[in-house]
Short mmCIF file of C-alpha atoms in Angstrom, two decimals:
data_model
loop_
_atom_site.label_atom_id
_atom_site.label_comp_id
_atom_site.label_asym_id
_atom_site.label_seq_id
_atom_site.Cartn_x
_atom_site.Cartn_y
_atom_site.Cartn_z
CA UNK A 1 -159.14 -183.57 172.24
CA UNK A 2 -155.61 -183.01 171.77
CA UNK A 3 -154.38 -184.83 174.92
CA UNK A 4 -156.63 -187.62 173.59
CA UNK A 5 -155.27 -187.82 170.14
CA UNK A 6 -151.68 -188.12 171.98
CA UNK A 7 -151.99 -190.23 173.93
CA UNK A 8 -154.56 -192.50 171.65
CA UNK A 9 -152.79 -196.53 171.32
CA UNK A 10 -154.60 -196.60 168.05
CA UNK A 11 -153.07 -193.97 166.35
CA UNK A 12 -149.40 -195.27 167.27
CA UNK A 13 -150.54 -198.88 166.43
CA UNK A 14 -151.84 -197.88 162.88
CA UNK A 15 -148.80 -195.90 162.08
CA UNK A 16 -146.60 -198.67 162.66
CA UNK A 17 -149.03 -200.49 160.24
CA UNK A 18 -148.92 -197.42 157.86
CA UNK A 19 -152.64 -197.47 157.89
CA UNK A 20 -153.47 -194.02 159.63
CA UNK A 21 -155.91 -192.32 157.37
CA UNK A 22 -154.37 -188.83 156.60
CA UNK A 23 -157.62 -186.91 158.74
CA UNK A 24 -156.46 -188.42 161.99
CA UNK A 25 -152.72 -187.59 161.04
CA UNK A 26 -153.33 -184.08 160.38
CA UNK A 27 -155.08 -183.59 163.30
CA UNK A 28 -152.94 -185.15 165.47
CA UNK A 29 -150.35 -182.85 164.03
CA UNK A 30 -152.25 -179.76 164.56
CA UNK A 31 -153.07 -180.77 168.33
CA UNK A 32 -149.47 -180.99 168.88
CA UNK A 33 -148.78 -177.99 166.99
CA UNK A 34 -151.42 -175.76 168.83
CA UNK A 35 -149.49 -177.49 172.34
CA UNK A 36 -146.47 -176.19 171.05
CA UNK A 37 -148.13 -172.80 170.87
CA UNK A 38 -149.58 -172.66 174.13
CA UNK A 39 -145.94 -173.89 175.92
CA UNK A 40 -144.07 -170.71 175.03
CA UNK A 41 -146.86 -167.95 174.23
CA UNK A 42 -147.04 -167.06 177.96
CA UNK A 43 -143.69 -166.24 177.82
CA UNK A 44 -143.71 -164.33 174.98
CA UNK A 45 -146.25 -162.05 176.62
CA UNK A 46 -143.55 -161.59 179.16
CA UNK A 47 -141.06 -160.46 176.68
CA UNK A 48 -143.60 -158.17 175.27
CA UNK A 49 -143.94 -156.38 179.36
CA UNK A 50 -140.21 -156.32 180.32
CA UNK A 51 -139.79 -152.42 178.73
CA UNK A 52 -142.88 -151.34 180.38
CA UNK A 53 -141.21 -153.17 183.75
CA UNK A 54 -138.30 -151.90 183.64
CA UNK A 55 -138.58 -148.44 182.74
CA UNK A 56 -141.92 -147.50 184.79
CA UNK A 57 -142.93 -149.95 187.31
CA UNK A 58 -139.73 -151.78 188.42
CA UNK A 59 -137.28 -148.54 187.41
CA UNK A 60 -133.98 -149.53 188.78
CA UNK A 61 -134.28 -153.22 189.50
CA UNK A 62 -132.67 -154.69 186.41
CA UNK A 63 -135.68 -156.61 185.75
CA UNK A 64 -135.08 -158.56 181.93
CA UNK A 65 -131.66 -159.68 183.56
CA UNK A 66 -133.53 -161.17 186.98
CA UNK A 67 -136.78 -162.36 184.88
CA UNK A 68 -134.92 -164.01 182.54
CA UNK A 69 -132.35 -165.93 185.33
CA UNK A 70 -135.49 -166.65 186.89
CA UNK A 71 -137.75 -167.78 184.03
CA UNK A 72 -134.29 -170.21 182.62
CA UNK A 73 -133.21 -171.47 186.15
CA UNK A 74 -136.84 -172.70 187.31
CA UNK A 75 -137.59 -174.02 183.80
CA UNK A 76 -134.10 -176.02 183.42
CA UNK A 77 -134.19 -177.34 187.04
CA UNK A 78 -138.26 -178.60 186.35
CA UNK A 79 -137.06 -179.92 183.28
CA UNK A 80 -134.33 -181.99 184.50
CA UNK A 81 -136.72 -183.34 187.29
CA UNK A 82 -139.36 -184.40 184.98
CA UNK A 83 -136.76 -185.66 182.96
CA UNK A 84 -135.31 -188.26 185.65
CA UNK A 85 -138.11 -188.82 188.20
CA UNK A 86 -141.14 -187.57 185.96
CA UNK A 87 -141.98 -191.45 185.31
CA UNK A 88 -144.65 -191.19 187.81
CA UNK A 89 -146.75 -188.45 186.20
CA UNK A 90 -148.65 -189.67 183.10
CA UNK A 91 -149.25 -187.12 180.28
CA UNK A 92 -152.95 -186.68 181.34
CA UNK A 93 -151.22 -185.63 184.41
CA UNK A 94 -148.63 -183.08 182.88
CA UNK A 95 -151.12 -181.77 180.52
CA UNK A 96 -153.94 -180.85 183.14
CA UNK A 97 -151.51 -179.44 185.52
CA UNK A 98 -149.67 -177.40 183.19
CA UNK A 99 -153.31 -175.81 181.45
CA UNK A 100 -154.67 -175.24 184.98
CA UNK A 101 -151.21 -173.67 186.33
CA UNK A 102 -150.80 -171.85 183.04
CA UNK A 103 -154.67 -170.53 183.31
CA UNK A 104 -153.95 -169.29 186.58
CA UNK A 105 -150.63 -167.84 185.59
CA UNK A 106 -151.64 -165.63 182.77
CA UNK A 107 -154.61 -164.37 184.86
CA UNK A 108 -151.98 -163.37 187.96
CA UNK A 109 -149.91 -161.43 185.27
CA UNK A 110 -153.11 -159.74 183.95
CA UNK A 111 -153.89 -158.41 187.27
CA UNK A 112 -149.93 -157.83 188.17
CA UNK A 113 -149.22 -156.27 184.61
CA UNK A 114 -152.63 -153.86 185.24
CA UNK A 115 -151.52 -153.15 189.44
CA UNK A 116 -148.04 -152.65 188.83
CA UNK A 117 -149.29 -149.06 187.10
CA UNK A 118 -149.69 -147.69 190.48
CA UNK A 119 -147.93 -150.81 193.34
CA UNK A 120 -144.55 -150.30 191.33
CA UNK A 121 -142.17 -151.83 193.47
CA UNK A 122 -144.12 -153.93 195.71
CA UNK A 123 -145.40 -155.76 193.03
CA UNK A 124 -141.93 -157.25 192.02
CA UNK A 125 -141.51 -160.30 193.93
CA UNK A 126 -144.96 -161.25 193.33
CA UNK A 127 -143.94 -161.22 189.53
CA UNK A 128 -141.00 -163.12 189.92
CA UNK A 129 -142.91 -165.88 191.90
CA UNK A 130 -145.14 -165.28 189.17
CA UNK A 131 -142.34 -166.32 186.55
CA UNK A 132 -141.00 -168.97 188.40
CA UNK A 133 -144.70 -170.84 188.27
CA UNK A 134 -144.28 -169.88 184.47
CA UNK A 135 -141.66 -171.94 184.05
CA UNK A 136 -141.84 -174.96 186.08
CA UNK A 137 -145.48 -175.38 184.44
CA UNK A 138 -143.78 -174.83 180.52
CA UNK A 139 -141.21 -177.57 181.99
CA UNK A 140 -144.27 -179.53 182.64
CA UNK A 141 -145.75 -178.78 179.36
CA UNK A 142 -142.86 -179.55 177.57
CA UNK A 143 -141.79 -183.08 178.59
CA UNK A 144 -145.37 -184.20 177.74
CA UNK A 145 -146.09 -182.74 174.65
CA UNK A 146 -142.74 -183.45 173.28
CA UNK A 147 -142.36 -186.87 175.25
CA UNK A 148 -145.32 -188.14 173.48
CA UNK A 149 -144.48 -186.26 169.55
CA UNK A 150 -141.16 -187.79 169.78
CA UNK A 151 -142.62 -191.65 170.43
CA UNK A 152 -145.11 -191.36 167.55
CA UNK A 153 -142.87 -190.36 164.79
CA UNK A 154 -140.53 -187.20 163.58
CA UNK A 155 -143.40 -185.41 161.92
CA UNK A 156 -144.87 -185.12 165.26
CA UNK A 157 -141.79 -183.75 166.85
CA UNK A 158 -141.83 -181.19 163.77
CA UNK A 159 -145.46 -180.05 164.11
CA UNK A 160 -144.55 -179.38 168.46
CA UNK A 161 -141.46 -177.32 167.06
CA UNK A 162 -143.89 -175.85 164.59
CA UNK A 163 -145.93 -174.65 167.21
CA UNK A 164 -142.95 -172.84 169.22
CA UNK A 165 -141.88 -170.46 166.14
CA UNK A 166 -145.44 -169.63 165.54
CA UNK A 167 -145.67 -168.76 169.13
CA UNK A 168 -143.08 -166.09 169.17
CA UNK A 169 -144.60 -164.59 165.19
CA UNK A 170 -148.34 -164.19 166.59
CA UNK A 171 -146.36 -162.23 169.73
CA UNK A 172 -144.51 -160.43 166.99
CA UNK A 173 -147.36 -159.09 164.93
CA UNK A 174 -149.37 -158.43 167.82
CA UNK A 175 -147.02 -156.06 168.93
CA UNK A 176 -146.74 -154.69 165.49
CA UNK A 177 -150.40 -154.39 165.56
CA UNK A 178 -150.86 -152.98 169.05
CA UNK A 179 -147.65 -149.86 168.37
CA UNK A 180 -149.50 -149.72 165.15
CA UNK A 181 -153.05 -148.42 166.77
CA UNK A 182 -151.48 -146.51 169.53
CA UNK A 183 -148.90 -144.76 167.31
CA UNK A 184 -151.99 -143.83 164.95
CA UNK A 185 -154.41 -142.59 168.00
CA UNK A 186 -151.35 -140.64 169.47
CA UNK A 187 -148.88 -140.07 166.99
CA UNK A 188 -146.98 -137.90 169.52
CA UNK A 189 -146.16 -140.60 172.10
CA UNK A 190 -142.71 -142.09 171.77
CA UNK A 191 -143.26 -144.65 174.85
CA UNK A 192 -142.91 -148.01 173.55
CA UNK A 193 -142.40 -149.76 176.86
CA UNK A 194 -146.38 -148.46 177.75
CA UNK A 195 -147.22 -150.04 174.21
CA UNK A 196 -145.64 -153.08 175.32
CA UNK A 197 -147.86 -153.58 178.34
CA UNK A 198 -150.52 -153.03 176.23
CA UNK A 199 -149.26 -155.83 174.02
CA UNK A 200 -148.69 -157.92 177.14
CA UNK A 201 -152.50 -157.61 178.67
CA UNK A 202 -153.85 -158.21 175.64
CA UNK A 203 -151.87 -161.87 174.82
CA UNK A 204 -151.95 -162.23 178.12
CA UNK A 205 -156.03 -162.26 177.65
CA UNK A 206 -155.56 -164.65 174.52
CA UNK A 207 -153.78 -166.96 176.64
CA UNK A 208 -156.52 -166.85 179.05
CA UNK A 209 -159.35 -167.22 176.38
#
């Protein structure tokens, strides 16, 4: 429904008219918005892990520095792609690749997330492959949703931007949440960076869901 109400002629015709009824408008807004979501929530999820990586399973391996080279250098290399040969793909395209990829992604960090508690180190490759997917699919993600936003008019641009602050809040009051329940079960753990896997598997199932 979203992609439909993007990429819908009539909805760009009758807004150059000024005739869009407000119903259509506000949903159209809140399809872009919940895109915007979905485009950086994965990556929250990382942030959320990288304690828990570094301090238990990858101990040693400098693992937010290489994640996050990772994560920026396949997402600003996809984006400049997209950006100059990305004609070809239309946004039905983008958008069913990137759900599909993204799908698959946050299941492979489920299972890596819940298998790095006793692979450790041979895990961390896979994980940066993982990342790498990550990002080329948000590159994906983001070219079409905010492609499309920008050639309807500023308020859709807005509501996609929207979308990427409430992204990183829901992550933030998850975690909140999550600390919140283990610090009350076991008030005498101190281990944050296990909390923060626990935050990560269970976004990570949002994402999925």
């Amino acid at each position: 429904q979203a992609i439909w109400l993007m990429t819908h002629e009539d909805l760009k015709l009758n807004l150059l008219k000024g005739s869009t009824s407000a119903e259509m408008l506000s949903r159209a807004q809140l399809a872009i918005m919940s895109l915007g979501i979905c485009t950086l929530l994965p990556y929250n999820c990382l942030l959320n892990a990288q304690p828990y990586f570094e301090q238990h399973a990858f101990n040693g391996l400098d693992f937010p520095f290489t994640s996050m080279m990772t994560y920026s250098l396949c997402l600003c290399s996809a984006q400049i792609y997209m950006t100059c040969k990305g004609d070809g793909f239309t946004v039905n395209q983008r958008m069913g690749t990137a759900f599909i990829t993204e799908v698959v992604v946050c299941i492979s960090f489920f299972c890596l997330t819940f298998a790095s508690k006793s692979h450790g180190h041979q895990l961390y490759v896979p994980v940066l492959v993982t990342i790498a997917v990550l990002a080329v699919s948000n590159a994906v993600l983001q070219t079409g949703v905010f492609g499309v936003a920008g050639s309807i008019n500023q308020g859709m641009s807005s509501a996609g931007m929207l979308g990427l602050g409430i992204s990183g809040l829901v992550s933030f009051f998850v975690s909140l949440l999550v600390q919140g329940i283990q610090h009350a079960m076991n008030p005498a753990t101190s281990d944050s960076a296990a909390a923060g896997m626990t935050v990560a598997l269970v976004m990570w199932g949002i994402c999925i869901l």
